C-alpha cells in the first residue's frame, strides 16, 4: 500500500513540485500518494503550482495567530487525511513540541545546511558569508528543536567557483531537488 503524505510549504514550492513530479511520474510512483499540499501563507506561489498539477491544496494561515491556535487548526485539517507522514518543503513555521508529539518520526524536513553547523533561516546566506567551499543539505526527522532532529541523510554541495549568493542557492537547490525524493523513497517504501 502506498503511504499517504501531506506536504507543507510556505513559499516557492520548488522542492514540493519535484516531489509531486516524482510521485506522479517518477521514483515515488506507487510509493506514496499526496493527500494535500498545505501552506501557512495564502500567497505562497507553490499553492497554485500544486493546484495546476491536480492536487488538493489549502491554506491554514499562521500570520498573527498564536502558535497553539494555528497548530490546532492545522491538526484539525490534517485529521481529514490522517497522513502517514508530513513532508516539510520550505515550511517556515517552527512546530511546537506538542504538535510534533502527534507525529513522532513522521515529520520530515529538508534543511539547506549541515544541521550540526547551522540551524534556522538563512543557511545559504550563511554558507556564502563564510566562503564555504562545500556545504551540505540535510534531510532529518523533525523533533521539538529547530533543525535538531535525527539526521536521515546528508549530501554535499560543491561551492567552488561560486561568486554570488544567488548562484550558491541555485547549486544548493539543484542538490535538494535531486535528493529529497530519493530519501523519501527509502523512508516510505
Ligand atoms: C529550500 O532551500 C529548503 O531547503 C528550505 O527552504 C527552501 C525552500 O525552497 N527549507 P522551495 O520552496 O522548496 O523552493
Tab-separated table of C-alpha atoms and ligand atoms in Angstrom:
chain	number	residue	atom	x	y	z
A	1	UNK	CA	0.000	0.000	0.000
A	2	UNK	CA	1.399	3.432	-0.860
A	3	UNK	CA	1.972	5.663	2.144
A	4	UNK	CA	-0.001	8.876	2.371
A	5	UNK	CA	1.768	12.176	2.770
A	6	UNK	CA	0.793	15.797	3.215
A	7	UNK	CA	3.333	18.372	2.044
A	8	UNK	CA	3.639	21.619	3.999
A	9	UNK	CA	5.040	24.696	2.268
A	10	UNK	CA	5.394	28.431	2.848
A	11	UNK	CA	6.735	29.766	-0.425
A	12	UNK	CA	8.012	28.909	-3.873
A	13	UNK	CA	7.478	25.203	-3.540
A	14	UNK	CA	10.236	24.008	-5.857
A	15	UNK	CA	11.020	21.024	-3.609
A	16	UNK	CA	7.315	20.259	-3.320
A	17	UNK	CA	6.975	20.377	-7.098
A	18	UNK	CA	9.765	17.888	-7.613
A	19	UNK	CA	8.183	15.517	-5.088
A	20	UNK	CA	4.867	15.893	-6.920
A	21	UNK	CA	6.534	15.087	-10.254
A	22	UNK	CA	8.307	12.062	-8.804
A	23	UNK	CA	5.035	10.877	-7.247
A	24	UNK	CA	3.089	11.279	-10.466
A	25	UNK	CA	5.680	10.015	-12.956
A	26	UNK	CA	8.909	9.036	-11.230
A	27	UNK	CA	10.576	7.225	-8.386
A	28	UNK	CA	7.798	7.868	-5.858
A	29	UNK	CA	5.101	6.453	-8.086
A	30	UNK	CA	3.313	3.701	-6.181
A	31	UNK	CA	5.385	4.548	-3.090
A	32	UNK	CA	3.221	7.373	-1.789
A	33	UNK	CA	0.167	9.407	-2.586
A	34	UNK	CA	-0.063	13.100	-1.782
A	35	UNK	CA	-3.274	13.765	0.111
A	36	UNK	CA	-2.835	17.535	0.050
A	37	UNK	CA	-0.408	20.428	-0.135
A	38	UNK	CA	-0.961	22.870	2.696
A	39	UNK	CA	0.560	26.331	3.004
A	40	UNK	CA	0.575	28.604	6.018
A	41	UNK	CA	0.523	31.639	3.701
A	42	UNK	CA	-2.299	32.213	1.239
A	43	UNK	CA	0.048	33.856	-1.275
A	44	UNK	CA	2.580	31.012	-1.313
A	45	UNK	CA	3.332	30.590	-5.039
A	46	UNK	CA	3.633	26.840	-4.564
A	47	UNK	CA	-0.092	26.550	-3.870
A	48	UNK	CA	-1.160	27.340	-7.416
A	49	UNK	CA	1.662	25.199	-8.834
A	50	UNK	CA	0.327	22.229	-6.863
A	51	UNK	CA	-3.268	23.007	-7.849
A	52	UNK	CA	-2.239	23.101	-11.516
A	53	UNK	CA	-0.956	19.583	-11.110
A	54	UNK	CA	-4.284	18.363	-9.840
A	55	UNK	CA	-3.506	18.296	-6.149
A	56	UNK	CA	-5.770	19.237	-3.311
A	57	UNK	CA	-4.407	22.467	-1.860
A	58	UNK	CA	-5.346	24.636	1.024
A	59	UNK	CA	-4.097	27.350	3.295
A	60	UNK	CA	-4.088	27.251	7.058
A	61	UNK	CA	-2.982	30.815	7.788
A	62	UNK	CA	-0.482	31.365	10.569
A	63	UNK	CA	0.121	35.108	10.340
A	64	UNK	CA	-0.771	36.913	13.534
A	65	UNK	CA	-2.018	33.714	15.159
A	66	UNK	CA	-0.833	32.286	18.423
A	67	UNK	CA	1.100	29.108	17.772
A	68	UNK	CA	-1.404	26.892	19.594
A	69	UNK	CA	-4.340	28.342	17.623
A	70	UNK	CA	-2.541	27.829	14.315
A	71	UNK	CA	-1.448	24.322	15.197
A	72	UNK	CA	-4.930	23.315	16.405
A	73	UNK	CA	-6.297	24.445	13.033
A	74	UNK	CA	-3.560	22.533	11.224
A	75	UNK	CA	-4.219	19.379	13.259
A	76	UNK	CA	-7.947	19.610	12.580
A	77	UNK	CA	-7.215	19.971	8.862
A	78	UNK	CA	-4.773	17.067	8.892
A	79	UNK	CA	-7.354	14.874	10.625
A	80	UNK	CA	-9.247	14.802	7.319
A	81	UNK	CA	-6.471	12.741	5.786
A	82	UNK	CA	-4.691	11.227	8.735
A	83	UNK	CA	-1.469	11.088	6.696
A	84	UNK	CA	1.312	8.610	7.394
A	85	UNK	CA	3.934	11.363	7.041
A	86	UNK	CA	4.185	15.130	6.938
A	87	UNK	CA	6.797	16.311	4.471
A	88	UNK	CA	8.074	19.839	5.055
A	89	UNK	CA	9.332	21.554	1.902
A	90	UNK	CA	10.266	25.136	2.639
A	91	UNK	CA	7.792	25.312	5.519
A	92	UNK	CA	8.985	28.270	7.551
A	93	UNK	CA	6.988	27.904	10.725
A	94	UNK	CA	8.569	26.214	13.737
A	95	UNK	CA	6.340	23.427	15.070
A	96	UNK	CA	5.847	23.133	18.810
A	97	UNK	CA	6.810	20.030	20.830
A	98	UNK	CA	3.128	19.229	21.390
A	99	UNK	CA	2.418	19.327	17.661
A	100	UNK	CA	5.473	17.215	16.873
A	101	UNK	CA	4.374	14.674	19.504
A	102	UNK	CA	1.372	13.857	17.301
A	103	UNK	CA	3.732	12.641	14.557
A	104	UNK	CA	6.770	11.015	16.172
A	105	UNK	CA	9.371	10.326	13.466
A	106	UNK	CA	6.675	11.070	10.932
A	107	UNK	CA	7.637	14.641	10.076
A	108	UNK	CA	10.500	15.004	7.614
A	109	UNK	CA	12.297	18.223	6.713
A	110	UNK	CA	14.984	19.337	4.307
A	111	UNK	CA	17.472	21.888	5.603
A	112	UNK	CA	19.920	23.586	3.236
A	113	UNK	CA	22.956	23.174	5.502
A	114	UNK	CA	24.622	20.678	7.791
A	115	UNK	CA	22.233	20.868	10.758
A	116	UNK	CA	25.163	20.240	13.116
A	117	UNK	CA	26.679	23.542	11.949
A	118	UNK	CA	23.696	25.712	11.083
A	119	UNK	CA	20.058	25.757	12.153
A	120	UNK	CA	17.187	28.054	11.278
A	121	UNK	CA	16.817	30.567	8.475
A	122	UNK	CA	19.409	31.869	6.044
A	123	UNK	CA	21.521	28.759	5.529
A	124	UNK	CA	22.686	29.682	2.033
A	125	UNK	CA	23.430	33.242	3.167
A	126	UNK	CA	25.496	31.754	5.985
A	127	UNK	CA	27.407	29.485	3.600
A	128	UNK	CA	28.136	32.431	1.306
A	129	UNK	CA	29.178	34.770	4.136
A	130	UNK	CA	31.553	32.119	5.455
A	131	UNK	CA	33.000	31.471	1.999
A	132	UNK	CA	32.443	27.742	2.330
A	133	UNK	CA	33.941	25.603	-0.404
A	134	UNK	CA	31.332	22.984	0.296
A	135	UNK	CA	28.100	22.933	2.198
A	136	UNK	CA	25.664	20.141	2.921
A	137	UNK	CA	21.979	19.584	2.528
A	138	UNK	CA	20.384	17.651	5.386
A	139	UNK	CA	17.204	15.624	5.459
A	140	UNK	CA	16.091	14.959	9.003
A	141	UNK	CA	13.202	13.967	11.191
A	142	UNK	CA	11.615	16.912	12.960
A	143	UNK	CA	11.861	16.865	16.729
A	144	UNK	CA	10.996	19.525	19.293
A	145	UNK	CA	14.018	21.700	18.425
A	146	UNK	CA	14.790	23.817	15.370
A	147	UNK	CA	16.668	21.631	12.873
A	148	UNK	CA	17.907	19.375	15.674
A	149	UNK	CA	16.136	16.138	14.736
A	150	UNK	CA	17.781	12.855	13.814
A	151	UNK	CA	19.668	13.149	10.542
A	152	UNK	CA	18.426	10.771	7.878
A	153	UNK	CA	20.827	11.729	5.099
A	154	UNK	CA	23.242	14.465	4.088
A	155	UNK	CA	24.582	15.388	0.675
A	156	UNK	CA	27.436	17.709	-0.260
A	157	UNK	CA	27.036	20.797	-2.406
A	158	UNK	CA	30.229	21.830	-4.203
A	159	UNK	CA	30.620	25.594	-3.892
A	160	UNK	CA	33.962	26.074	-5.604
A	161	UNK	CA	33.904	28.994	-8.022
A	162	UNK	CA	30.646	30.398	-6.641
A	163	UNK	CA	30.693	34.208	-6.812
A	164	UNK	CA	27.192	35.239	-5.743
A	165	UNK	CA	24.732	34.138	-3.106
A	166	UNK	CA	22.128	33.546	-5.829
A	167	UNK	CA	24.480	31.161	-7.615
A	168	UNK	CA	25.183	29.360	-4.361
A	169	UNK	CA	21.473	28.953	-3.673
A	170	UNK	CA	20.877	27.672	-7.194
A	171	UNK	CA	23.520	24.985	-6.734
A	172	UNK	CA	22.116	24.033	-3.372
A	173	UNK	CA	18.533	23.835	-4.593
A	174	UNK	CA	19.612	21.647	-7.512
A	175	UNK	CA	21.007	19.168	-4.980
A	176	UNK	CA	17.886	19.456	-2.806
A	177	UNK	CA	15.675	18.653	-5.787
A	178	UNK	CA	17.793	15.634	-6.723
A	179	UNK	CA	17.901	14.066	-3.324
A	180	UNK	CA	14.681	14.746	-1.421
A	181	UNK	CA	12.538	12.276	-3.345
A	182	UNK	CA	15.250	9.610	-3.253
A	183	UNK	CA	15.479	9.819	0.510
A	184	UNK	CA	11.709	9.905	0.871
A	185	UNK	CA	11.526	6.758	-1.196
A	186	UNK	CA	13.888	4.974	1.215
A	187	UNK	CA	11.737	6.017	4.157
A	188	UNK	CA	8.337	5.405	2.660
A	189	UNK	CA	8.885	2.162	0.790
B	1	LIG	C1	14.794	25.320	0.493
B	1	LIG	O1	16.125	25.763	0.436
B	1	LIG	C2	14.582	24.431	1.697
B	1	LIG	O2	15.669	23.612	1.999
B	1	LIG	C3	14.389	25.454	2.784
B	1	LIG	O3	13.620	26.467	2.185
B	1	LIG	C4	13.839	26.471	0.777
B	1	LIG	C5	12.502	26.290	0.145
B	1	LIG	O4	12.532	26.313	-1.245
B	1	LIG	N1	13.817	24.855	3.962
B	1	LIG	P1	11.283	25.815	-2.072
B	1	LIG	O5	10.047	26.483	-1.501
B	1	LIG	O6	11.214	24.322	-1.987
B	1	LIG	O7	11.553	26.309	-3.478
